């Protein structure tokens, strides 16, 4: 049964304004016969947590997930076990970790990022999977948003849908913006979809685009060498390898005098100019609700895909000053967080 959405609230402080956009999505999950996944007597259910990046990036997200489980009655190491694994932005790790989870006979897998979710789905058609990923329909993770089918359900992070908004924000900071570079992990389906959306949005806004493709961390530095003097700003698409190397990317961008736009706050905390995207701790709290339903007997394929309800705009003033940029006061007033 759907829960009513919380009331709209706004919090103001000297440097921070937080805004919450709350909508109610999703629907009731049909019951999954308990006999379909029998538990051994005395055996705690086990969750396989597959983070696409590193523990340093995902620790806050994991903490939000664990806290929500606790609120729902699942206490780590007492009533539920959690096996944490981190892909560190290396696609080959995801298949290895998924295979390990199968050997461990976990009861549900929680993944972050499209490549890790696809690897888990390829590894098993039986173990339920909850993914926090980009475009679950476009990348083939689920059949539809309303009826995912199979053993996967998803909390979509809507990265392609937000591409246009991110470019508009960049142009507010750079009114004379003419050419934007896009950094894409060509091996990540979601990164490719987001890049296509950003390219289309750039054309609509009258911007020229330079697309720089990478497949691994070693490709990042050469990509920046190729971008020198060719663009006014850099749009970084979402991919585990880019998230893992975000500080390196921002250092190189600063060295080439490129204003950067990113997908979530950890990039701005790591020296990026701006980020706009879903609030990931909130998404992982909601992932706790999904996992709770599955552990209590729901089929993942019957749990509708939900989309973000809370978005954050984060601006790094230290980076802006280093680039010699003046952030418009109207944009600062709309920011959810300003880093100084």
Coordinates of C-alpha atoms in Angstrom, one line a residue:
X1 CA 0.0 0.0 0.0
X2 CA 1.4 3.4 -1.0
X3 CA 2.6 5.7 1.8
X4 CA 1.5 9.4 1.7
X5 CA 4.3 11.8 0.7
X6 CA 5.9 13.9 3.4
X7 CA 5.0 17.7 3.6
X8 CA 7.1 20.1 1.4
X9 CA 9.7 21.8 3.5
X10 CA 12.4 24.3 3.0
X11 CA 15.4 25.0 5.2
X12 CA 17.5 28.2 5.0
X13 CA 20.9 29.0 6.4
X14 CA 23.7 31.5 5.7
X15 CA 25.3 29.5 2.9
X16 CA 22.8 26.7 2.3
X17 CA 19.2 26.4 1.1
X18 CA 17.8 23.0 0.9
X19 CA 14.7 22.2 -1.2
X20 CA 12.9 19.0 -1.3
X21 CA 10.6 18.0 -4.1
X22 CA 8.5 15.1 -2.9
X23 CA 6.3 13.1 -5.1
X24 CA 4.8 9.7 -4.6
X25 CA 5.6 7.0 -7.2
X26 CA 5.4 3.3 -7.4
X27 CA 2.7 0.9 -6.3
X28 CA 2.0 -2.1 -4.1
X29 CA 4.2 -5.1 -4.6
X30 CA 2.5 -8.5 -5.2
X31 CA 3.4 -11.1 -2.7
X32 CA 6.1 -13.6 -3.6
X33 CA 5.4 -17.1 -2.2
X34 CA 7.8 -17.7 0.6
X35 CA 8.4 -21.2 -0.7
X36 CA 10.1 -19.6 -3.7
X37 CA 13.1 -18.7 -1.5
X38 CA 13.2 -20.9 1.5
X39 CA 15.4 -19.9 4.4
X40 CA 17.5 -22.5 6.3
X41 CA 16.5 -22.7 10.0
X42 CA 18.4 -20.1 12.0
X43 CA 20.1 -18.6 8.9
X44 CA 20.0 -14.8 8.7
X45 CA 19.0 -13.4 5.3
X46 CA 22.0 -12.0 3.5
X47 CA 22.2 -8.9 1.3
X48 CA 25.0 -8.5 -1.3
X49 CA 25.8 -4.8 -1.5
X50 CA 27.7 -4.1 -4.8
X51 CA 29.0 -0.5 -5.0
X52 CA 30.2 0.6 -8.4
X53 CA 32.8 3.0 -7.0
X54 CA 34.8 2.9 -3.8
X55 CA 34.0 2.7 -0.1
X56 CA 35.0 6.3 0.4
X57 CA 32.4 7.4 -2.2
X58 CA 29.6 5.1 -1.2
X59 CA 29.9 4.9 2.6
X60 CA 27.3 7.6 3.2
X61 CA 25.0 5.9 0.8
X62 CA 25.5 2.5 2.5
X63 CA 24.9 4.2 5.9
X64 CA 21.6 5.6 4.7
X65 CA 20.5 2.2 3.4
X66 CA 21.5 0.4 6.7
X67 CA 19.7 3.1 8.8
X68 CA 16.5 2.6 6.8
X69 CA 16.8 -1.2 7.2
X70 CA 17.1 -0.7 11.0
X71 CA 14.0 1.4 11.0
X72 CA 12.2 -1.4 9.3
X73 CA 13.4 -4.0 11.8
X74 CA 16.5 -5.4 10.1
X75 CA 19.5 -4.9 12.3
X76 CA 22.9 -5.6 10.7
X77 CA 24.7 -8.7 12.1
X78 CA 21.7 -9.5 14.3
X79 CA 18.7 -10.1 12.0
X80 CA 20.3 -9.5 8.6
X81 CA 23.9 -9.9 7.2
X82 CA 25.3 -7.6 4.6
X83 CA 28.3 -8.5 2.4
X84 CA 29.9 -5.2 1.0
X85 CA 31.9 -5.3 -2.2
X86 CA 33.2 -2.3 -4.2
X87 CA 33.9 -2.4 -7.9
X88 CA 36.3 0.6 -7.8
X89 CA 35.1 1.8 -11.2
X90 CA 36.5 -1.4 -13.0
X91 CA 33.8 -3.1 -15.1
X92 CA 35.6 -6.5 -14.9
X93 CA 35.1 -6.5 -11.1
X94 CA 31.4 -6.4 -11.3
X95 CA 31.0 -9.9 -12.9
X96 CA 33.5 -11.3 -10.4
X97 CA 31.6 -9.8 -7.4
X98 CA 28.2 -11.0 -8.8
X99 CA 29.6 -14.5 -9.1
X100 CA 30.9 -14.3 -5.6
X101 CA 27.4 -13.3 -4.3
X102 CA 26.0 -16.4 -6.1
X103 CA 28.5 -18.6 -4.3
X104 CA 27.6 -17.0 -1.0
X105 CA 23.9 -17.7 -1.7
X106 CA 22.8 -14.1 -0.9
X107 CA 19.1 -13.5 -0.7
X108 CA 19.1 -10.2 -2.5
X109 CA 21.6 -8.0 -4.4
X110 CA 21.7 -4.2 -4.1
X111 CA 23.7 -2.6 -6.9
X112 CA 24.7 1.0 -7.7
X113 CA 25.4 2.0 -11.3
X114 CA 24.2 0.5 -14.6
X115 CA 27.3 -1.6 -15.4
X116 CA 27.1 -3.4 -12.0
X117 CA 23.4 -3.9 -12.3
X118 CA 23.8 -5.4 -15.8
X119 CA 26.6 -7.7 -14.5
X120 CA 24.4 -8.9 -11.7
X121 CA 21.5 -9.5 -14.0
X122 CA 23.7 -11.5 -16.4
X123 CA 25.0 -13.6 -13.5
X124 CA 21.6 -14.7 -12.1
X125 CA 18.0 -14.8 -13.2
X126 CA 16.9 -16.1 -9.7
X127 CA 18.4 -13.9 -7.0
X128 CA 16.4 -10.7 -6.6
X129 CA 18.2 -7.5 -7.6
X130 CA 17.5 -4.0 -6.5
X131 CA 19.5 -1.5 -8.6
X132 CA 20.1 2.3 -8.2
X133 CA 20.9 3.0 -11.8
X134 CA 20.3 5.4 -14.7
X135 CA 17.7 4.5 -17.4
X136 CA 16.6 1.0 -16.5
X137 CA 14.3 0.6 -19.5
X138 CA 16.7 2.1 -22.0
X139 CA 19.6 -0.1 -20.8
X140 CA 17.5 -3.3 -20.7
X141 CA 17.5 -3.8 -17.0
X142 CA 13.7 -3.9 -16.8
X143 CA 10.8 -4.4 -19.2
X144 CA 8.9 -1.3 -18.1
X145 CA 8.7 1.2 -15.2
X146 CA 5.3 0.0 -14.0
X147 CA 6.0 -3.8 -14.4
X148 CA 9.8 -4.5 -14.3
X149 CA 9.3 -8.3 -14.7
X150 CA 12.1 -10.8 -14.1
X151 CA 14.3 -10.6 -11.0
X152 CA 15.2 -6.9 -11.2
X153 CA 13.6 -3.7 -9.9
X154 CA 15.2 -0.2 -9.9
X155 CA 15.4 3.2 -8.4
X156 CA 16.1 5.3 -11.5
X157 CA 18.6 8.2 -11.1
X158 CA 17.3 9.9 -14.3
X159 CA 20.7 11.1 -15.5
X160 CA 19.7 11.4 -19.2
X161 CA 16.6 13.4 -18.3
X162 CA 18.6 15.9 -16.3
X163 CA 21.2 16.6 -19.0
X164 CA 19.4 19.7 -20.4
X165 CA 19.0 21.2 -16.9
X166 CA 22.7 20.8 -16.2
X167 CA 23.7 22.6 -19.4
X168 CA 21.3 25.4 -18.6
X169 CA 22.9 25.8 -15.2
X170 CA 26.4 25.9 -16.8
X171 CA 25.2 28.7 -19.1
X172 CA 24.0 30.7 -16.2
X173 CA 27.6 30.8 -14.9
X174 CA 29.1 31.2 -18.4
X175 CA 26.7 33.4 -20.4
X176 CA 29.2 33.4 -23.3
X177 CA 29.4 29.6 -23.3
X178 CA 29.9 28.4 -26.9
X179 CA 31.5 24.9 -26.8
X180 CA 31.0 22.3 -24.1
X181 CA 33.0 19.1 -23.9
X182 CA 31.4 15.9 -22.7
X183 CA 33.4 13.2 -21.0
X184 CA 31.8 9.8 -21.5
X185 CA 32.7 6.2 -20.5
X186 CA 31.9 4.6 -23.9
X187 CA 31.7 1.2 -22.1
X188 CA 28.8 2.3 -19.8
X189 CA 25.4 2.0 -21.4
X190 CA 24.0 4.7 -19.1
X191 CA 26.9 7.1 -19.7
X192 CA 26.3 6.7 -23.4
X193 CA 22.6 7.4 -23.1
X194 CA 23.2 10.4 -20.9
X195 CA 25.8 11.7 -23.4
X196 CA 23.3 11.4 -26.3
X197 CA 20.8 13.4 -24.2
X198 CA 23.4 16.0 -23.4
X199 CA 24.4 16.3 -27.1
X200 CA 20.8 16.8 -28.1
X201 CA 20.2 19.4 -25.4
X202 CA 23.4 21.3 -26.4
X203 CA 22.2 21.5 -30.0
X204 CA 18.8 22.9 -28.7
X205 CA 20.7 25.5 -26.7
X206 CA 22.9 26.4 -29.7
X207 CA 26.1 25.0 -28.2
X208 CA 28.8 23.2 -30.0
X209 CA 29.9 19.8 -28.5
X210 CA 33.3 18.1 -28.3
X211 CA 32.8 14.5 -27.1
X212 CA 35.7 12.8 -25.4
X213 CA 35.4 9.0 -25.0
X214 CA 37.2 6.9 -22.4
X215 CA 37.0 3.2 -21.3
X216 CA 39.4 3.1 -18.4
X217 CA 41.2 5.4 -15.9
X218 CA 44.3 5.5 -18.1
X219 CA 42.3 7.3 -20.8
X220 CA 41.5 10.3 -18.7
X221 CA 44.7 12.3 -18.9
X222 CA 45.0 11.9 -22.7
X223 CA 41.4 13.0 -23.0
X224 CA 42.2 16.3 -21.3
X225 CA 45.3 16.8 -23.5
X226 CA 43.0 16.5 -26.5
X227 CA 40.5 19.0 -25.0
X228 CA 43.0 21.9 -24.5
X229 CA 41.6 25.1 -25.9
X230 CA 38.7 23.3 -27.6
X231 CA 36.0 23.9 -25.1
X232 CA 34.7 26.4 -22.5
X233 CA 33.2 23.9 -20.0
X234 CA 33.1 20.2 -19.3
X235 CA 30.1 18.0 -18.7
X236 CA 31.0 14.8 -16.9
X237 CA 28.5 12.0 -17.5
X238 CA 27.8 9.4 -14.9
X239 CA 29.9 6.2 -14.8
X240 CA 31.7 4.3 -12.0
X241 CA 35.2 4.9 -13.5
X242 CA 34.5 8.6 -13.7
X243 CA 33.2 8.7 -10.1
X244 CA 36.2 6.8 -8.8
X245 CA 38.5 9.3 -10.5
X246 CA 36.5 12.4 -9.8
X247 CA 39.3 14.3 -7.9
X248 CA 41.8 13.6 -10.7
X249 CA 39.2 14.8 -13.3
X250 CA 38.6 18.0 -11.4
X251 CA 42.3 18.6 -11.0
X252 CA 42.9 18.2 -14.7
X253 CA 39.8 20.4 -15.5
X254 CA 41.1 23.2 -13.2
X255 CA 44.5 23.0 -15.0
X256 CA 42.9 23.4 -18.3
X257 CA 40.6 26.2 -17.0
X258 CA 37.4 24.2 -17.6
X259 CA 34.3 24.9 -15.6
X260 CA 32.8 21.5 -14.7
X261 CA 29.2 20.2 -14.3
X262 CA 28.6 16.9 -12.5
X263 CA 25.9 14.5 -11.5
X264 CA 26.0 14.5 -7.7
X265 CA 27.5 16.3 -4.7
X266 CA 30.6 14.1 -4.2
X267 CA 32.0 15.5 -7.4
X268 CA 31.6 19.1 -6.2
X269 CA 33.1 18.1 -2.8
X270 CA 36.0 16.8 -4.8
X271 CA 36.7 20.1 -6.5
X272 CA 34.2 20.3 -9.3
X273 CA 32.5 23.6 -9.9
X274 CA 28.8 22.4 -9.8
X275 CA 26.7 19.3 -9.5
X276 CA 23.0 18.8 -10.0
X277 CA 21.2 15.5 -9.6
X278 CA 19.4 13.1 -7.3
X279 CA 20.1 13.0 -3.6
X280 CA 21.8 9.6 -3.3
X281 CA 21.4 9.0 0.4
X282 CA 17.6 9.5 -0.1
X283 CA 17.7 7.0 -3.0
X284 CA 19.5 4.4 -0.8
X285 CA 17.0 4.9 2.0
X286 CA 14.3 4.1 -0.4
X287 CA 16.3 1.1 -1.6
X288 CA 16.0 -0.1 2.0
X289 CA 12.2 -0.2 1.5
X290 CA 12.6 -2.3 -1.7
X291 CA 14.9 -4.8 0.0
X292 CA 12.6 -5.0 3.0
X293 CA 9.6 -5.9 0.7
X294 CA 11.7 -8.6 -1.0
X295 CA 13.0 -10.1 2.2
X296 CA 9.3 -10.3 3.3
X297 CA 8.2 -12.1 0.2
X298 CA 7.6 -9.6 -2.6
X299 CA 8.7 -10.3 -6.2
X300 CA 11.2 -7.7 -7.5
X301 CA 9.6 -7.8 -10.9
X302 CA 6.2 -6.7 -9.4
X303 CA 7.7 -3.7 -7.6
X304 CA 7.4 -0.6 -9.9
X305 CA 10.5 1.4 -10.7
X306 CA 10.5 4.7 -8.8
X307 CA 12.2 7.9 -9.8
X308 CA 14.0 10.5 -7.6
X309 CA 12.0 12.8 -5.5
X310 CA 14.8 14.9 -4.0
X311 CA 17.4 16.8 -6.1
X312 CA 20.5 18.8 -5.0
X313 CA 22.3 21.7 -6.7
X314 CA 25.7 22.1 -5.1
X315 CA 28.2 24.9 -6.0
X316 CA 31.8 25.0 -5.1
X317 CA 32.8 28.6 -4.6
X318 CA 36.4 27.8 -4.0
X319 CA 36.6 26.3 -7.4
X320 CA 34.7 29.2 -8.9
X321 CA 37.3 31.6 -7.4
X322 CA 40.2 29.5 -8.8
X323 CA 38.6 29.8 -12.2
X324 CA 38.0 33.5 -11.9
X325 CA 34.2 33.0 -12.2
X326 CA 31.5 35.1 -10.5
X327 CA 28.5 32.9 -9.6
X328 CA 25.3 34.9 -10.1
X329 CA 23.6 35.7 -6.8
X330 CA 20.3 34.4 -8.1
X331 CA 21.9 31.0 -8.8
X332 CA 23.6 30.9 -5.3
X333 CA 20.1 31.6 -3.8
X334 CA 18.7 28.5 -5.5
X335 CA 21.6 26.2 -4.5
X336 CA 20.9 23.5 -2.0
X337 CA 24.5 23.7 -0.8
X338 CA 27.4 26.2 -1.3
X339 CA 30.9 24.9 -0.6
X340 CA 33.4 27.6 0.6

